[in-house]
PDB file of C-alpha atoms in Angstrom:
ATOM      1  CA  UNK E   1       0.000   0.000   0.000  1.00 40.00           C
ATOM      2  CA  UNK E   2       1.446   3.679  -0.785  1.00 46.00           C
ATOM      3  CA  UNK E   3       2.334   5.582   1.978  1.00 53.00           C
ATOM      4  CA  UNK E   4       0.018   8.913   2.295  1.00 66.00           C
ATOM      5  CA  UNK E   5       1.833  12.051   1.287  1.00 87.00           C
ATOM      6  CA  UNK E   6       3.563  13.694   4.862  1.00 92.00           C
ATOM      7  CA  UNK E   7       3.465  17.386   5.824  1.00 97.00           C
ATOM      8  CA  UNK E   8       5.597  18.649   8.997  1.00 97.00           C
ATOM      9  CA  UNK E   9       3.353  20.660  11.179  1.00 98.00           C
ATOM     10  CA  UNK E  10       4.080  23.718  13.467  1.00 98.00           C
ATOM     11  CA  UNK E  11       2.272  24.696  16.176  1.00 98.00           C
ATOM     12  CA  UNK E  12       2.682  26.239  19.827  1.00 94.00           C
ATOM     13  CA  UNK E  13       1.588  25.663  23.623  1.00 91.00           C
ATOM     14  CA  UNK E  14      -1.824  27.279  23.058  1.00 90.00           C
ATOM     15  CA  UNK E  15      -4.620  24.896  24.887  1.00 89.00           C
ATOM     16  CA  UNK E  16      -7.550  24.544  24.407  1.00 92.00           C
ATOM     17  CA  UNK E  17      -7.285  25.551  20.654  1.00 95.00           C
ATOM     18  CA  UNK E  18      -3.629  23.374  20.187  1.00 96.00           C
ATOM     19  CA  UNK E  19      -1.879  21.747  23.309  1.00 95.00           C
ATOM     20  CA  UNK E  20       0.277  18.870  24.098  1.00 97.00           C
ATOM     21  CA  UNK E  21      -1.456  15.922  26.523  1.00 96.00           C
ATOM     22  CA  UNK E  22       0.012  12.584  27.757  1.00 96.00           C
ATOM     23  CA  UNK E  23       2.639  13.455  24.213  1.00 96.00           C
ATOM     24  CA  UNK E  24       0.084  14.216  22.301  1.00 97.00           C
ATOM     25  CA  UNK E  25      -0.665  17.020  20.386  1.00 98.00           C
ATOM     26  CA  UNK E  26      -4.700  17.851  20.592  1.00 97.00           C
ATOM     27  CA  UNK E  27      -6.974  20.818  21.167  1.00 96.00           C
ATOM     28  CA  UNK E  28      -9.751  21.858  19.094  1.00 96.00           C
ATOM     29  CA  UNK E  29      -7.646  23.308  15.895  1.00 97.00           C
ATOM     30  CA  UNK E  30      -5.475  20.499  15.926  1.00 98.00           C
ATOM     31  CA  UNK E  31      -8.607  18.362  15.354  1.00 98.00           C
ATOM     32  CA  UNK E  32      -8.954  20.273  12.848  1.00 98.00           C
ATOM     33  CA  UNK E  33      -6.209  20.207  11.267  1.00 98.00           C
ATOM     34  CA  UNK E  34      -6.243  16.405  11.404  1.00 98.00           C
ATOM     35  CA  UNK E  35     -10.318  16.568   9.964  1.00 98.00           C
ATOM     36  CA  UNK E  36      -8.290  18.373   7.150  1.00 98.00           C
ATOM     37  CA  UNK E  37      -5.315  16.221   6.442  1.00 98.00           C
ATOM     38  CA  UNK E  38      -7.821  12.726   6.603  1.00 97.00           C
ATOM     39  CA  UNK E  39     -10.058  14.596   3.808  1.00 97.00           C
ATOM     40  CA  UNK E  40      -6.937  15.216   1.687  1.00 97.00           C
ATOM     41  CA  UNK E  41      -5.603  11.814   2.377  1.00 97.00           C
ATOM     42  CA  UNK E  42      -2.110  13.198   3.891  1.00 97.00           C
ATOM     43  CA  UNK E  43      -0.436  12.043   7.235  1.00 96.00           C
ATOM     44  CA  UNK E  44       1.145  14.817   9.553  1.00 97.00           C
ATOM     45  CA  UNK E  45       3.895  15.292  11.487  1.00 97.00           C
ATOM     46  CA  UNK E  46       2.853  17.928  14.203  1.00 98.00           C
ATOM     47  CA  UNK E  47       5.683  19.337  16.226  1.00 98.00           C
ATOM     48  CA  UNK E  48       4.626  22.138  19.214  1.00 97.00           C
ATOM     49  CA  UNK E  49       7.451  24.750  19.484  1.00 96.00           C
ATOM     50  CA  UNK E  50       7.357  28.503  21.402  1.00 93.00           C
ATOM     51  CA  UNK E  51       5.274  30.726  19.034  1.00 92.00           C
ATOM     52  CA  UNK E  52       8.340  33.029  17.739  1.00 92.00           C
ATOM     53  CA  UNK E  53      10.124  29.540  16.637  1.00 96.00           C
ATOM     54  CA  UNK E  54       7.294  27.984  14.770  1.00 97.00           C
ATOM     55  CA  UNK E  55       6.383  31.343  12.507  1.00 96.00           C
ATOM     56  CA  UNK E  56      10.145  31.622  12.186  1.00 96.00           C
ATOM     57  CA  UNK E  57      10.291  28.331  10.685  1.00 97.00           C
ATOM     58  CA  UNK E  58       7.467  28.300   8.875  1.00 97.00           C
ATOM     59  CA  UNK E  59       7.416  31.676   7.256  1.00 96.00           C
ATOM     60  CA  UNK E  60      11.618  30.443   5.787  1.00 94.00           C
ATOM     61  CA  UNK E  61      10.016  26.973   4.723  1.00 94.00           C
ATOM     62  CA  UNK E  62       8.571  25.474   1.963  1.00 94.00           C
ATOM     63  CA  UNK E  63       5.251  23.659   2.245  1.00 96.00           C
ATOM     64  CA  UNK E  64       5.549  23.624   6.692  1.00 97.00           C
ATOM     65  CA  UNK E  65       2.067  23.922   7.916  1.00 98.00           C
ATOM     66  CA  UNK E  66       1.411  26.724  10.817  1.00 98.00           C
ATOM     67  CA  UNK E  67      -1.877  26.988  12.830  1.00 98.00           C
ATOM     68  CA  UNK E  68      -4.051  28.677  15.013  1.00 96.00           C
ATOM     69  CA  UNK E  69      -2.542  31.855  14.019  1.00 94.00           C
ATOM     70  CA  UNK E  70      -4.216  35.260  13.310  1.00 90.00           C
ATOM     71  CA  UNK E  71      -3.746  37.318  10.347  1.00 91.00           C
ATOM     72  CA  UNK E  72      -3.081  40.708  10.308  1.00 86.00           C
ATOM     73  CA  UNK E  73      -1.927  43.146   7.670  1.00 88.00           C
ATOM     74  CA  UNK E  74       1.734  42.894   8.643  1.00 87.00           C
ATOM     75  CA  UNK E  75       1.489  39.176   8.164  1.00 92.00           C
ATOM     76  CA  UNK E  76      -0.719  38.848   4.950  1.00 95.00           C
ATOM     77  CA  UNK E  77       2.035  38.600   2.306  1.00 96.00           C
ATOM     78  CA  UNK E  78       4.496  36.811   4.657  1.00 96.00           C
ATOM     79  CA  UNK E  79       2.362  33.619   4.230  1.00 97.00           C
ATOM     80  CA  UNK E  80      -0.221  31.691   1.870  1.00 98.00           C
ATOM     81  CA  UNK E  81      -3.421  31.987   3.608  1.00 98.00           C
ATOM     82  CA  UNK E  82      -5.639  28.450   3.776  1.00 98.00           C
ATOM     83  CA  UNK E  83      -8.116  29.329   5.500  1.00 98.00           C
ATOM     84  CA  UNK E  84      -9.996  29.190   9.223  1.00 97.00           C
ATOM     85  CA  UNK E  85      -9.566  27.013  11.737  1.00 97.00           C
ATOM     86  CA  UNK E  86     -10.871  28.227  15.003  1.00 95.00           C
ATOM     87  CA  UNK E  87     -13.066  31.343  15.988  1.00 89.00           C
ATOM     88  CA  UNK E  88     -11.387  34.053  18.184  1.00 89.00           C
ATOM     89  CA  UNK E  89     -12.236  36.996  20.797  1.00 91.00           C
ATOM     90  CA  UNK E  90      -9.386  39.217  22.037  1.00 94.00           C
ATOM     91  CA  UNK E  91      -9.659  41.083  25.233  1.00 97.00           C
ATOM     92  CA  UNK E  92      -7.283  42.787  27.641  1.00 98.00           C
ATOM     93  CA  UNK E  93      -7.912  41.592  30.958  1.00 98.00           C
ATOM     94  CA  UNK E  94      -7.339  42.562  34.055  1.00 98.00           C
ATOM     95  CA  UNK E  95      -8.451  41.123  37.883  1.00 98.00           C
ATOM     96  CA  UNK E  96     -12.281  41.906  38.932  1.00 97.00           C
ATOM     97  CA  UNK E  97     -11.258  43.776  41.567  1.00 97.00           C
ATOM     98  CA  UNK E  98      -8.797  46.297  40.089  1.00 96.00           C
ATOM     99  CA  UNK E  99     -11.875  47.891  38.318  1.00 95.00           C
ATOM    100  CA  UNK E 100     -10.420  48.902  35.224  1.00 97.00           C
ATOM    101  CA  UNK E 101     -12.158  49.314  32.235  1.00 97.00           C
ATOM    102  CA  UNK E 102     -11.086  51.140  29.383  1.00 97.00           C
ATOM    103  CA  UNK E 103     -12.836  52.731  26.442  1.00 96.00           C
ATOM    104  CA  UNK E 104      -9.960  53.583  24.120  1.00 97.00           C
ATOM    105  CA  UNK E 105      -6.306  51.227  24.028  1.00 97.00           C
ATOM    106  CA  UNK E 106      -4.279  54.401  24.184  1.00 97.00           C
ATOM    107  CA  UNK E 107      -5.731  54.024  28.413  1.00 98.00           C
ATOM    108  CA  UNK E 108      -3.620  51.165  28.824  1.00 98.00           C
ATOM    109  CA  UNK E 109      -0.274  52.411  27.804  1.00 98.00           C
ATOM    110  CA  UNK E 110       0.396  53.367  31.685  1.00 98.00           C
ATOM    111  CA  UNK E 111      -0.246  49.717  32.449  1.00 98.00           C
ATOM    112  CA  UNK E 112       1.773  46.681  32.819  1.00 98.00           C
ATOM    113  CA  UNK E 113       0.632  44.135  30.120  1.00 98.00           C
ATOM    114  CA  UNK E 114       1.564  40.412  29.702  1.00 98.00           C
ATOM    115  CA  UNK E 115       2.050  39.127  26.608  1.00 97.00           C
ATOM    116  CA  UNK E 116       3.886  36.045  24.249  1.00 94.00           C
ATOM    117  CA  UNK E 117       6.757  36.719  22.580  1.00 92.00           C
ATOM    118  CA  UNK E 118       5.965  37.491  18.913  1.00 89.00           C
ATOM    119  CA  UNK E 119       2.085  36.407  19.081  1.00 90.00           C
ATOM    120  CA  UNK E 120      -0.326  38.066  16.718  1.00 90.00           C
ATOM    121  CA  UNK E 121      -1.407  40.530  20.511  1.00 94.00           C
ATOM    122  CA  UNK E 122       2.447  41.605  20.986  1.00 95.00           C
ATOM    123  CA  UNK E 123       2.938  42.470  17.564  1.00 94.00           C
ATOM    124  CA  UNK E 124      -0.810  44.076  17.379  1.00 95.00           C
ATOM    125  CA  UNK E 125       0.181  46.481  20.520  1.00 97.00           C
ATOM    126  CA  UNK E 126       4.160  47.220  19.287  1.00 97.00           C
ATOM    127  CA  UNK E 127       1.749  48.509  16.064  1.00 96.00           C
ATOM    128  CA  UNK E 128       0.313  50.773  18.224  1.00 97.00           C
ATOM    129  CA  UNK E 129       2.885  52.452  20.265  1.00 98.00           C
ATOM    130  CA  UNK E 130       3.738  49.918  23.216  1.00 98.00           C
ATOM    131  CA  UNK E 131       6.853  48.552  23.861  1.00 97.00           C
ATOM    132  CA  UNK E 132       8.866  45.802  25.107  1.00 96.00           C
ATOM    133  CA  UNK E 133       9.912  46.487  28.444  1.00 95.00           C
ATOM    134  CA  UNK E 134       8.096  49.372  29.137  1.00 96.00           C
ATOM    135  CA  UNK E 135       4.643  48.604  29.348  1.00 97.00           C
ATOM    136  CA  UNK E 136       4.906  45.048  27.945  1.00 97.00           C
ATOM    137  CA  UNK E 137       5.885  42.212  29.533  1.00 97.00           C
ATOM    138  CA  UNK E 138       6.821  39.141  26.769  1.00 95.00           C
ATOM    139  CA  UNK E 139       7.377  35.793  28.057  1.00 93.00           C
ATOM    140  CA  UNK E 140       7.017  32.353  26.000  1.00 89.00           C
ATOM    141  CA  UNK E 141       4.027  30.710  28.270  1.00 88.00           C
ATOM    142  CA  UNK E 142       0.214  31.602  28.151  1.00 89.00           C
ATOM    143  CA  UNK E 143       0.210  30.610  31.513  1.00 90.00           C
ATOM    144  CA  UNK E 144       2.961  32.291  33.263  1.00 94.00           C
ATOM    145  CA  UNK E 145       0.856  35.685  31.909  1.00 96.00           C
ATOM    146  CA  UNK E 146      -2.184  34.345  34.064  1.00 96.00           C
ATOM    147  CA  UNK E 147       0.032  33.672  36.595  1.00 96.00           C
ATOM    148  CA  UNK E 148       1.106  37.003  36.977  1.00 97.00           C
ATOM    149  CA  UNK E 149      -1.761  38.797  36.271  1.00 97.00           C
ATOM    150  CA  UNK E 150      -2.598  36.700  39.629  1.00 97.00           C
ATOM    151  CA  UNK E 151       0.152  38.089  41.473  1.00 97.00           C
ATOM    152  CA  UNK E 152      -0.406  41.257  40.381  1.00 97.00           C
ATOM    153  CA  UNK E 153       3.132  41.929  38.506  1.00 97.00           C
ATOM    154  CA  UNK E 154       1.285  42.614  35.238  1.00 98.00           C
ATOM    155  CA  UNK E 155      -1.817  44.860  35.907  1.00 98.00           C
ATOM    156  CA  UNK E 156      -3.710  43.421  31.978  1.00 98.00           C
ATOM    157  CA  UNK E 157      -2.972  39.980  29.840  1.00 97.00           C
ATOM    158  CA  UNK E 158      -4.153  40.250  26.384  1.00 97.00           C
ATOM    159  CA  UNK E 159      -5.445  36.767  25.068  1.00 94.00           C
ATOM    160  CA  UNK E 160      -8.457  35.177  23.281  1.00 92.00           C
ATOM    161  CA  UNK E 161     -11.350  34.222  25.587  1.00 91.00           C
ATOM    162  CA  UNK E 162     -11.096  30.934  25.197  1.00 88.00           C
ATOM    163  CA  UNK E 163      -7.646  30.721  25.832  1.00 90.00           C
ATOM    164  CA  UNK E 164      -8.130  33.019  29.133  1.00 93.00           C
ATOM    165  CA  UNK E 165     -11.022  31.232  30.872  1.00 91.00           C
ATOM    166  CA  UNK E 166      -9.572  27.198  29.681  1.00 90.00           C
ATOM    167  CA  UNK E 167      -5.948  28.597  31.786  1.00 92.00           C
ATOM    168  CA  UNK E 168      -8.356  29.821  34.493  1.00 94.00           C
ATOM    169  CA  UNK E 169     -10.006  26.259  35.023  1.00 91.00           C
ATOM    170  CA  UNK E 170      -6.866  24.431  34.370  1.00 91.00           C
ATOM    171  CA  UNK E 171      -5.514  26.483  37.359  1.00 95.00           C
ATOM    172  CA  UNK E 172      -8.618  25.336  39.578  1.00 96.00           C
ATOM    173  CA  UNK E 173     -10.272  28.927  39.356  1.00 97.00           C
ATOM    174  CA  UNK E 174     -13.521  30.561  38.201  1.00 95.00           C
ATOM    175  CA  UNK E 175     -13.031  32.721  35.528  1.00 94.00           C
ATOM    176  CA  UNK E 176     -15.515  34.985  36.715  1.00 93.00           C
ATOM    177  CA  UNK E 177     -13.815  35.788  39.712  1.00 96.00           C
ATOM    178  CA  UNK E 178     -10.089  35.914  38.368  1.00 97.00           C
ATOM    179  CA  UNK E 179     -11.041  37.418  34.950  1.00 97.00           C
ATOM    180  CA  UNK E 180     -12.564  40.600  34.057  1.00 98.00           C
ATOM    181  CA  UNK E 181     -12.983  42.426  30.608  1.00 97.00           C
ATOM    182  CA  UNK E 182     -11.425  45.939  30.214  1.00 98.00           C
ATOM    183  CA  UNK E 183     -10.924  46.136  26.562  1.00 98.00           C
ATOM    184  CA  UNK E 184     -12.277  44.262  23.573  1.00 97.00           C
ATOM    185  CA  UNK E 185      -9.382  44.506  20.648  1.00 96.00           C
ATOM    186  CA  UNK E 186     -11.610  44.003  17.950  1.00 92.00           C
ATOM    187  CA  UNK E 187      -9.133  44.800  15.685  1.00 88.00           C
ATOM    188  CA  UNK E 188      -7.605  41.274  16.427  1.00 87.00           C
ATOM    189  CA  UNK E 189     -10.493  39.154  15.786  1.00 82.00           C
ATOM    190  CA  UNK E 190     -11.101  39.682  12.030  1.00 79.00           C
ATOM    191  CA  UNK E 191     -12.603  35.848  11.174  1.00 85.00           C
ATOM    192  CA  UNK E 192     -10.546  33.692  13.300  1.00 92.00           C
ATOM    193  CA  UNK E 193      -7.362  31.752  14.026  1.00 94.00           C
ATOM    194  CA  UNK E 194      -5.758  30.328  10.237  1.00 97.00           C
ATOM    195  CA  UNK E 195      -3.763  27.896   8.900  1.00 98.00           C
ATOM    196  CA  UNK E 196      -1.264  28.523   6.625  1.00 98.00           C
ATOM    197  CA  UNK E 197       2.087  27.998   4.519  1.00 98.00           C
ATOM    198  CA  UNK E 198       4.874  30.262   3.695  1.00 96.00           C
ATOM    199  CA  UNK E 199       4.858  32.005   0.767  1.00 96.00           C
ATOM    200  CA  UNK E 200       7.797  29.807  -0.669  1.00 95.00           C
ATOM    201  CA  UNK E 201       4.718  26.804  -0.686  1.00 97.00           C
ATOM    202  CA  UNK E 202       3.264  25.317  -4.087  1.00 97.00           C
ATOM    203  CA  UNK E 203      -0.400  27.087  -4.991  1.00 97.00           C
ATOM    204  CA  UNK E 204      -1.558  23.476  -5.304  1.00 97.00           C
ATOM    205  CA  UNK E 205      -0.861  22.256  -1.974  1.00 97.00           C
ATOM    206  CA  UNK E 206      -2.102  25.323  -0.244  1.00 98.00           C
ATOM    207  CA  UNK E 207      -5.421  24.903  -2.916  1.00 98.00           C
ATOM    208  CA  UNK E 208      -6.078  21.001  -2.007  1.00 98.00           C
ATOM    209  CA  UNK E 209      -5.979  22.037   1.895  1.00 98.00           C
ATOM    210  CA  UNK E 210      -8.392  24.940   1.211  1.00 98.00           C
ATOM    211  CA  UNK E 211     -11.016  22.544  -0.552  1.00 98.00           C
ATOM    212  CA  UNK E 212     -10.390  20.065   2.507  1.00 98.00           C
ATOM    213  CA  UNK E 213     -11.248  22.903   5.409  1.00 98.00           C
ATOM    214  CA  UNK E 214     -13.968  23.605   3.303  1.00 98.00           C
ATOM    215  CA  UNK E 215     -15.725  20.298   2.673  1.00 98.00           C
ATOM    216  CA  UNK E 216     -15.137  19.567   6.148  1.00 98.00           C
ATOM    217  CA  UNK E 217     -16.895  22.838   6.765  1.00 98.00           C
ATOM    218  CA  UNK E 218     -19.907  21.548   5.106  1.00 98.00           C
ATOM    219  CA  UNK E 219     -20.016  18.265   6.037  1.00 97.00           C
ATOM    220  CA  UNK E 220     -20.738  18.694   9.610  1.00 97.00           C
ATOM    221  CA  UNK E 221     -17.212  17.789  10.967  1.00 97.00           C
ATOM    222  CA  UNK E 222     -16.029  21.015  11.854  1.00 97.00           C
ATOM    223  CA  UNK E 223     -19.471  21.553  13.878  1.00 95.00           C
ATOM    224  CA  UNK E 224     -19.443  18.792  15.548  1.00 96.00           C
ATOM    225  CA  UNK E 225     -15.690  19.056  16.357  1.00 95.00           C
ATOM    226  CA  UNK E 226     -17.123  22.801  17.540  1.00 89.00           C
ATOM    227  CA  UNK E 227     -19.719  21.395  19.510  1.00 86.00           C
ATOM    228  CA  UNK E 228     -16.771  18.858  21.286  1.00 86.00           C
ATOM    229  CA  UNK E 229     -14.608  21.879  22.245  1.00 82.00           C
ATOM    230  CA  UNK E 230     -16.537  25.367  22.759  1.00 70.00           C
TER     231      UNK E 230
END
């Protein structure tokens, strides 16, 4: 029997949408991805790296998979777009009892915020005057931002909402008591989280992948595989 065509696959620490579990790779975009690669008939290796590695790699590559990532202007032509994986709400968030709520970003310059180094909310804020060191804090975990947000030595943590409250649970909390809203960054949201090749990747592959997010898209899969996870 032939062996089914192999793509490496790059993704980070980013539960629930893509996490590692007993040395497994899972979370609800990496089903995804797999729905994807079983409707195309290809195999996949999937290798979980910190974030700044894994768009490093695959933006230099040819035809490396990268998922669960946002895309923003700065990144459009850096990559070949397949299409949506996951959906996505940013927020800055702060702890229920600091009170702060902001209704413009500029407010939150004279805070400390937590963020991953070179994820699509670090390079979103740089865009609009933060910076490294001053009032952002970069680290390589998700988690260690909750963590300090906890222990007060960031003051706001910008992350998805279902990345925020799953890190709250995991850590035996409520959300609702640990997390509070001050500022929705639409701006970040667009349609979702993506997949997608660098640019150095053959039109065809990144067209057969396309047709097989969207026939699973059709078929129910990627519903019920929303239904499992959300």
């Amino acid at each position: 029997m032939a062996r089914a065509e192999s793509l490496k696959i790059l993704t980070e620490e980013f539960p629930p949408y893509n996490y590692t579990e007993s040395g497994k790779i899972t979370g609800f975009s990496t089903e995804v991805v797999r729905a994807v690669l079983k409707e195309v008939k290809m195999e996949g290796e999937f290798q979980s790296m910190p974030w700044a590695r894994a768009y490093e790699t695959a933006q230099s590559a040819d035809s490396v998979l990268i998922y669960s990532m946002g895309r923003t202007p700065q990144r459009e032509k850096l990559f070949k777009w397949v299409g949506v994986v996951a959906p996505t709400q940013h927020y800055l968030y702060s702890l229920p009892q600091r009170k702060l709520v902001f209704d413009q970003l500029e407010q939150a310059k004279a805070f400390q915020i937590g963020t991953v180094n070179e994820d699509v909310g670090e390079q979103f804020l740089i865009t609009q005057g933060f910076v490294k060191g001053k009032n952002l804090q970069s680290s390589v975990k998700y988690e260690l931002n909750y963590e300090k947000l906890k222990l007060g030595r960031v003051d706001l943590w910008i992350i998805p909402e279902m990345v925020a409250t799953y890190l709250a649970r995991k850590a035996g909390d409520d959300p609702a008591k640990t997390l509070a809203r001050s500022y929705a960054v639409r701006e970040l949201d667009g349609d979702g989280l993506y997949m997608a090749f660098g640019i150095h990747t053959p039109d065809a592959l990144v067209e057969r992948l396309s047709k097989g997010l969207a026939t699973i898209k059709n078929n129910g899969t990627y519903d019920a595989l929303k239904k499992k996870w959300l």
